[in-house]
Structures are given as structure tokens and as C-alpha cells.
Amino acid sequence: MRSNELLNIEGALYPDQNPPASLKALADRVDFLARMCAAWDFGILPDEKVVREITTPGWRKAVEACELLTSPSYHLLREWQGLPSKPFLGQTSPEIVNDPNLVHV
């Protein structure tokens, strides 16, 4: 899959450089996942096609190598890939932790 097909948001994840021509190399995939998870953590949701692609077995090695342990989105992606959980090193907002509706999510 070409990166522009995968990057439904037209390279918005790459404001500092041109998006890679493809996401075949492990390093390009890891970089893409780190950028995507960071955006996702700030409320910029990935396209459904992107989620379907990155949850396939072909992306498992990249997800494992990414190690973005401060990202809630990354931990969700690890879970979707069936990878063992890792410690979450980010901050948890008190507004979320103290929300009585959290048990329903």
C-alpha cells in the first residue's frame, strides 16, 4: 500500500518532511506509527482504512518496535495486535481517573 493511500490525511503527519514514498521499511512504519499515535492522542483520529491496515499481522513487528510507552493510543494498538502489555509511562488526567462513567467505557 502506498503511503498516500494509507495516509488519508494527506501527509499532515509529516509537517517537517515529505511523507515516505512507501511504508515497507520497518523504520518508516515505526516513524508513521509514532506520528499517528501522537496525533491520535490529541484527538486526530486515524481513518478506518488506516486502523484496519495497522492492525494486520504485517504491522505487528513495527508496533512492537515503536515502543511509544507514553501514548494511550500506542497501548491500544499493542492490545489490538495481541502483544503483551507494557507499562504506561504517560500521565493520566485526574478528570478521566475520577470520572464515574469511566467504568462504562
Coordinates of N, CA, C and O in Angstrom, one line a residue:
M1 N 0.8 -1.2 0.0 CA 0.0 0.0 0.0 C 0.9 1.2 0.0 O 1.8 1.3 0.8
R2 N 0.6 2.2 -0.9 CA 1.4 3.4 -0.9 C 1.1 4.3 0.3 O 0.0 4.3 0.7
S3 N 2.1 5.1 0.7 CA 1.8 5.8 1.9 C 0.7 6.8 1.8 O -0.1 7.1 2.7
N4 N 0.5 7.5 0.6 CA -0.5 8.4 0.5 C -1.9 7.8 0.5 O -2.9 8.4 0.8
E5 N -2.0 6.5 0.1 CA -3.3 5.8 0.3 C -3.5 5.5 1.7 O -4.6 5.6 2.2
L6 N -2.5 5.1 2.5 CA -2.6 4.8 3.9 C -2.8 6.1 4.7 O -3.6 6.2 5.6
L7 N -2.1 7.2 4.3 CA -2.2 8.4 5.0 C -3.4 9.2 4.4 O -3.2 10.2 3.7
N8 N -4.6 8.9 4.8 CA -5.8 9.5 4.4 C -5.7 11.0 4.6 O -6.4 11.8 4.0
I9 N -4.9 11.5 5.6 CA -4.9 12.9 5.9 C -3.8 13.7 5.1 O -3.3 14.7 5.6
E10 N -3.5 13.2 4.0 CA -2.6 13.9 3.0 C -1.3 14.4 3.6 O -0.9 15.5 3.4
G11 N -0.6 13.6 4.3 CA 0.7 13.9 4.8 C 0.7 14.9 6.0 O 1.8 15.4 6.4
A12 N -0.4 15.1 6.6 CA -0.5 16.0 7.8 C 0.4 15.5 8.9 O 0.8 16.3 9.8
L13 N 0.7 14.2 8.9 CA 1.5 13.7 10.0 C 3.0 14.0 9.8 O 3.8 13.8 10.6
Y14 N 3.3 14.6 8.6 CA 4.7 14.9 8.3 C 4.9 16.4 8.0 O 5.3 16.7 6.9
P15 N 4.6 17.2 9.0 CA 4.8 18.7 8.7 C 6.3 19.1 8.5 O 6.6 20.1 7.9
D16 N 7.2 18.2 9.0 CA 8.6 18.5 9.0 C 9.3 18.0 7.8 O 10.5 18.2 7.5
Q17 N 8.6 17.1 7.0 CA 9.3 16.5 5.8 C 8.2 15.9 4.9 O 7.0 15.8 5.3
N18 N 8.6 15.5 3.7 CA 7.7 14.8 2.8 C 7.4 13.4 3.4 O 8.3 12.8 3.9
P19 N 6.2 13.0 3.2 CA 5.9 11.6 3.6 C 6.7 10.6 2.8 O 7.1 10.9 1.7
P20 N 7.0 9.5 3.4 CA 7.8 8.5 2.6 C 7.0 8.0 1.4 O 5.8 8.0 1.4
A21 N 7.7 7.5 0.4 CA 7.1 7.0 -0.8 C 6.3 5.7 -0.5 O 5.3 5.4 -1.1
S22 N 6.8 5.0 0.5 CA 6.1 3.7 0.9 C 6.3 3.5 2.3 O 7.2 4.1 2.9
L23 N 5.6 2.6 2.9 CA 5.8 2.2 4.3 C 6.2 0.8 4.4 O 5.7 0.0 5.2
K24 N 7.1 0.4 3.5 CA 7.6 -1.0 3.5 C 8.7 -1.2 4.5 O 8.8 -2.3 5.2
A25 N 9.6 -0.2 4.7 CA 10.7 -0.4 5.6 C 10.2 -0.3 7.0 O 9.4 0.5 7.4
L26 N 10.8 -1.1 7.9 CA 10.4 -1.1 9.3 C 10.6 0.3 9.9 O 9.7 0.8 10.6
A27 N 11.7 1.0 9.6 CA 11.9 2.3 10.2 C 10.8 3.3 9.8 O 10.3 4.1 10.6
D28 N 10.4 3.2 8.5 CA 9.3 4.1 8.0 C 8.0 3.8 8.7 O 7.2 4.7 9.1
R29 N 7.7 2.5 9.0 CA 6.5 2.1 9.6 C 6.5 2.6 11.1 O 5.5 3.0 11.6
V30 N 7.6 2.4 11.8 CA 7.7 2.8 13.2 C 7.5 4.3 13.3 O 6.8 4.8 14.1
D31 N 8.2 5.1 12.4 CA 8.0 6.5 12.4 C 6.5 6.9 12.1 O 6.0 7.8 12.8
F32 N 5.9 6.3 11.2 CA 4.5 6.5 10.9 C 3.6 6.3 12.1 O 2.8 7.1 12.5
L33 N 3.9 5.1 12.8 CA 3.1 4.8 13.9 C 3.3 5.8 15.1 O 2.3 6.1 15.7
A34 N 4.5 6.2 15.3 CA 4.7 7.2 16.3 C 4.0 8.5 16.0 O 3.4 9.1 16.9
R35 N 4.1 8.9 14.8 CA 3.4 10.2 14.4 C 1.9 10.0 14.5 O 1.1 10.9 15.0
M36 N 1.3 8.9 14.0 CA -0.1 8.6 14.1 C -0.6 8.5 15.5 O -1.6 9.1 15.8
C37 N 0.1 7.8 16.4 CA -0.4 7.7 17.7 C -0.3 9.0 18.5 O -1.2 9.3 19.2
A38 N 0.7 9.8 18.2 CA 0.8 11.1 18.8 C -0.4 12.0 18.4 O -1.0 12.7 19.2
A39 N -0.7 12.0 17.1 CA -1.9 12.7 16.6 C -3.2 12.2 17.3 O -4.0 13.0 17.7
W40 N -3.3 10.9 17.3 CA -4.5 10.2 17.9 C -4.7 10.6 19.3 O -5.8 10.9 19.8
D41 N -3.6 10.7 20.1 CA -3.6 11.1 21.5 C -4.2 12.5 21.7 O -4.7 12.8 22.7
F42 N -4.0 13.3 20.6 CA -4.5 14.7 20.7 C -5.9 14.8 20.0 O -6.3 15.9 19.7
G43 N -6.5 13.7 19.7 CA -7.8 13.7 19.2 C -8.0 13.7 17.7 O -9.1 13.8 17.1
I44 N -6.9 13.6 16.9 CA -6.9 13.4 15.5 C -7.0 11.9 15.1 O -6.0 11.3 15.1
L45 N -8.2 11.5 14.9 CA -8.4 10.0 14.8 C -8.0 9.6 13.4 O -8.2 10.2 12.4
P46 N -7.3 8.4 13.3 CA -6.9 7.8 12.0 C -8.2 7.4 11.3 O -9.2 7.0 11.9
D47 N -8.1 7.3 10.0 CA -9.1 6.8 9.1 C -9.3 5.3 9.4 O -8.4 4.6 9.8
E48 N -10.5 4.9 9.2 CA -10.8 3.5 9.4 C -9.9 2.5 8.6 O -9.5 1.5 9.0
K49 N -9.6 2.9 7.3 CA -8.7 2.1 6.5 C -7.3 2.0 7.1 O -6.7 1.0 7.0
V50 N -6.9 3.1 7.7 CA -5.6 3.1 8.4 C -5.6 2.1 9.6 O -4.7 1.3 9.7
V51 N -6.6 2.2 10.4 CA -6.7 1.3 11.5 C -6.8 -0.2 11.1 O -6.1 -1.0 11.6
R52 N -7.6 -0.4 10.0 CA -7.6 -1.8 9.5 C -6.2 -2.3 9.1 O -5.8 -3.4 9.3
E53 N -5.5 -1.4 8.4 CA -4.2 -1.8 7.9 C -3.2 -2.0 9.0 O -2.5 -3.0 9.0
I54 N -3.1 -1.1 10.0 CA -2.1 -1.2 11.0 C -2.4 -2.3 12.0 O -1.5 -2.6 12.9
T55 N -3.6 -2.9 12.0 CA -3.9 -4.0 12.9 C -3.7 -5.3 12.2 O -4.0 -6.4 12.9
T56 N -3.2 -5.3 11.0 CA -3.0 -6.6 10.3 C -1.6 -7.2 10.9 O -0.8 -6.5 11.4
P57 N -1.5 -8.5 10.7 CA -0.2 -9.1 11.2 C 1.0 -8.5 10.6 O 2.1 -8.5 11.2
G58 N 0.9 -8.0 9.4 CA 2.1 -7.4 8.7 C 2.7 -6.2 9.4 O 3.8 -5.8 9.2
W59 N 1.9 -5.6 10.3 CA 2.4 -4.4 11.0 C 2.8 -4.8 12.5 O 3.3 -3.9 13.2
R60 N 2.7 -6.0 12.9 CA 3.0 -6.4 14.2 C 4.4 -6.0 14.6 O 4.7 -5.5 15.7
K61 N 5.4 -6.3 13.8 CA 6.8 -6.1 14.1 C 7.0 -4.6 14.3 O 7.7 -4.1 15.2
A62 N 6.4 -3.7 13.5 CA 6.5 -2.3 13.6 C 5.9 -1.8 14.9 O 6.4 -0.9 15.6
V63 N 4.7 -2.3 15.3 CA 4.1 -1.9 16.5 C 4.9 -2.3 17.7 O 5.1 -1.5 18.6
E64 N 5.5 -3.5 17.7 CA 6.3 -3.9 18.8 C 7.6 -3.0 18.9 O 8.0 -2.7 20.0
A65 N 8.2 -2.6 17.7 CA 9.4 -1.8 17.7 C 9.2 -0.4 18.1 O 10.1 0.3 18.5
C66 N 7.9 0.1 18.0 CA 7.6 1.5 18.2 C 7.9 2.0 19.6 O 8.5 3.0 19.8
E67 N 7.5 1.2 20.6 CA 7.7 1.5 22.0 C 7.4 2.9 22.4 O 8.1 3.5 23.2
L68 N 6.2 3.4 22.0 CA 5.8 4.7 22.4 C 5.0 4.6 23.7 O 3.7 4.7 23.7
L69 N 5.7 4.3 24.8 CA 5.0 3.9 26.1 C 4.3 5.0 26.8 O 3.6 4.8 27.7
T70 N 4.4 6.3 26.3 CA 3.7 7.4 26.9 C 2.4 7.6 26.2 O 1.6 8.5 26.6
S71 N 2.1 6.9 25.2 CA 0.9 7.1 24.3 C -0.2 6.1 24.6 O -0.1 4.9 24.4
P72 N -1.4 6.6 25.1 CA -2.5 5.7 25.2 C -2.9 4.9 23.9 O -3.3 3.8 24.0
S73 N -2.8 5.6 22.8 CA -3.2 5.1 21.5 C -2.2 3.9 21.2 O -2.7 2.9 20.7
Y74 N -1.0 4.1 21.5 CA 0.0 3.0 21.2 C -0.3 1.8 22.0 O -0.3 0.6 21.5
H75 N -0.7 1.9 23.3 CA -1.1 0.8 24.1 C -2.3 0.1 23.6 O -2.4 -1.2 23.6
L76 N -3.3 0.8 23.1 CA -4.4 0.2 22.5 C -4.0 -0.6 21.2 O -4.5 -1.7 21.0
L77 N -3.1 0.0 20.4 CA -2.6 -0.7 19.2 C -1.9 -2.0 19.6 O -2.1 -3.0 18.9
R78 N -1.1 -1.9 20.7 CA -0.5 -3.2 21.1 C -1.5 -4.2 21.5 O -1.4 -5.4 21.1
E79 N -2.6 -3.8 22.2 CA -3.6 -4.7 22.5 C -4.3 -5.3 21.3 O -4.5 -6.5 21.2
W80 N -4.6 -4.5 20.3 CA -5.2 -5.0 19.1 C -4.3 -5.9 18.3 O -4.8 -6.8 17.6
Q81 N -3.0 -5.8 18.5 CA -2.1 -6.7 17.8 C -1.8 -7.9 18.6 O -1.1 -8.8 18.2
G82 N -2.4 -8.0 19.8 CA -2.2 -9.2 20.6 C -0.9 -9.3 21.3 O -0.4 -10.3 21.7
L83 N -0.2 -8.1 21.4 CA 1.1 -8.1 22.0 C 1.0 -8.0 23.6 O 0.0 -7.4 24.0
P84 N 2.0 -8.4 24.3 CA 1.9 -8.3 25.8 C 1.9 -6.9 26.2 O 2.5 -6.0 25.5
S85 N 1.2 -6.6 27.2 CA 1.1 -5.2 27.7 C 2.5 -4.7 28.2 O 3.3 -5.6 28.7
K86 N 2.7 -3.4 28.1 CA 3.9 -2.8 28.7 C 3.4 -1.7 29.6 O 2.3 -1.3 29.6
P87 N 4.3 -1.3 30.5 CA 3.9 -0.2 31.4 C 3.6 1.1 30.7 O 4.3 1.5 29.8
F88 N 2.5 1.7 31.1 CA 2.1 3.0 30.6 C 3.0 4.1 31.3 O 2.9 4.2 32.6
L89 N 3.8 4.9 30.6 CA 4.6 5.9 31.2 C 4.1 7.3 31.1 O 4.8 8.2 31.4
G90 N 2.9 7.4 30.6 CA 2.4 8.8 30.4 C 1.6 9.2 31.7 O 1.5 8.5 32.6
Q91 N 1.1 10.4 31.6 CA 0.3 10.9 32.7 C -1.2 10.6 32.4 O -1.7 10.7 31.3
T92 N -1.9 10.3 33.5 CA -3.3 10.1 33.4 C -4.0 11.3 34.0 O -3.8 11.7 35.2
S93 N -4.9 11.9 33.2 CA -5.6 13.1 33.7 C -6.6 12.8 34.8 O -7.3 11.8 34.8
P94 N -6.5 13.6 35.9 CA -7.5 13.4 37.0 C -8.9 13.5 36.6 O -9.8 12.8 37.2
E95 N -9.2 14.3 35.6 CA -10.6 14.4 35.1 C -11.1 13.0 34.6 O -12.3 12.7 34.7
I96 N -10.2 12.2 34.0 CA -10.5 10.9 33.5 C -10.6 9.9 34.6 O -11.6 9.2 34.7
V97 N -9.6 9.9 35.4 CA -9.5 8.9 36.5 C -10.7 9.0 37.5 O -11.2 8.0 37.9
N98 N -11.1 10.3 37.8 CA -12.1 10.5 38.7 C -13.5 10.5 38.1 O -14.5 10.8 38.8
D99 N -13.6 10.2 36.8 CA -14.9 10.2 36.1 C -15.7 9.0 36.5 O -15.2 7.9 36.2
P100 N -16.9 9.1 37.1 CA -17.6 7.9 37.5 C -18.1 7.1 36.3 O -18.4 5.9 36.5
N101 N -18.1 7.7 35.1 CA -18.5 6.9 33.9 C -17.4 6.1 33.3 O -17.7 5.4 32.4
L102 N -16.2 6.2 33.8 CA -15.1 5.5 33.3 C -15.3 4.0 33.3 O -14.9 3.3 32.3
V103 N -16.0 3.5 34.2 CA -16.3 2.1 34.3 C -17.2 1.6 33.2 O -17.2 0.4 32.9
H104 N -17.8 2.5 32.5 CA -18.7 2.1 31.4 C -18.1 2.2 30.0 O -18.7 1.9 29.0
V105 N -16.8 2.6 30.0 CA -16.1 2.7 28.7 C -15.4 1.5 28.4 O -14.8 0.8 29.2

